[in-house]
Amino acid sequence: MIDNIWMVSSKYSKICKLYSVFFDKTIKDKILNETDYKSVIQKIKDKKYTKYNKNALIEEESYYVDSKKIEEEVYLAGFRKILSEIYQGQKDVIKLKDKNKVLSDKEVPRILIYEYIDEISDNEYFLFTSIDTRHIVKSKTIIDIDRFLNKSKERYVSKNTTHDENYIYDITQGIIVPKKIIAIYDKSNSILYVDSVLEFEGMLFIHEQQKERAKNILSDFEKGINLIGKEHYAVKGIDKSFEEQVLSKFRSSARLAKYDLNEQKHSIANIKKAVNRLSKEDRVLFDDKNKIIIVDSNVVKTFVAIIHNGIVERLISGEIDLIG
């Protein structure tokens, strides 16, 4: 069964506040019946997960992490904050039929969290879902179509029909209830299972921090500070168009943000082997005489791929093609 429901808001691209959302049992049951959460939890827990590490993030592999060790991870600071506030308890309650404005200006719903209790095992889980901010309804008058049509017993209602508040609603703000589970927190063993890495990062606004870091890393590639491969090849061809391509794509900026010069373990020969498996239009060029890799805005995905050891290995093996 679903016990508690929480909503996390955001403001200015940052996690803002945690609210307790009050639903009556009928609505909780409706949410529960729309998705078989027990099966979803089992499916996620049965999945092969990588223990949390930097490569799991780079390669976007589903991972698990012991929440007791999260304090060491800046990456998961947003999750730790939400978890802490849930355990502390919140005074702010949002009621389904409350017409008073609850959220402050510029504050928008961001995350919906269900507390699910398995009635057989008594295990408790927090299920994290991401609210699509593009689908937030603001200041709209909504007509309940079923009641609207059933009342008139006709396909359309004539102009003379008296409007009834039973089927016309004024909504100050509303959301489409998300169904996809992004991550699960198992309270029994304090383990967080992240099923969709990129969506989890986006949900917590980690990509905003990453975009800024990616921009700085690109700047250092331009200056010749950041290099590629064991032989430390410089990169030529990074311009405004290239930068825009990288920063406009969530996956590219996220991967670039995780670049580390000290982790360049592959030789240029291996990187060439990986690149040669790609179609010609996706290949970067190598100037071995001057130790330079030449790029342009058409090969952004390739550039982002070859700066990470794990992705180079998977390209060589043919396990993956370019992603992004």
Tab-separated table of C-alpha atoms in Angstrom, residues 137 140-144 167-171:
chain	number	residue	atom	x	y	z
A	137	VAL	CA	-0.967	23.165	-15.344
A	140	LYS	CA	-6.539	26.817	-15.842
A	141	THR	CA	-10.252	26.117	-15.846
A	142	ILE	CA	-10.752	22.393	-16.352
A	143	ILE	CA	-13.937	20.654	-17.470
A	144	ASP	CA	-14.544	17.091	-16.315
A	167	TYR	CA	-17.748	19.428	-13.483
A	168	ILE	CA	-15.964	22.767	-13.859
A	169	TYR	CA	-12.845	23.304	-11.795
A	170	ASP	CA	-10.477	26.238	-11.460
A	171	ILE	CA	-6.959	24.955	-10.921
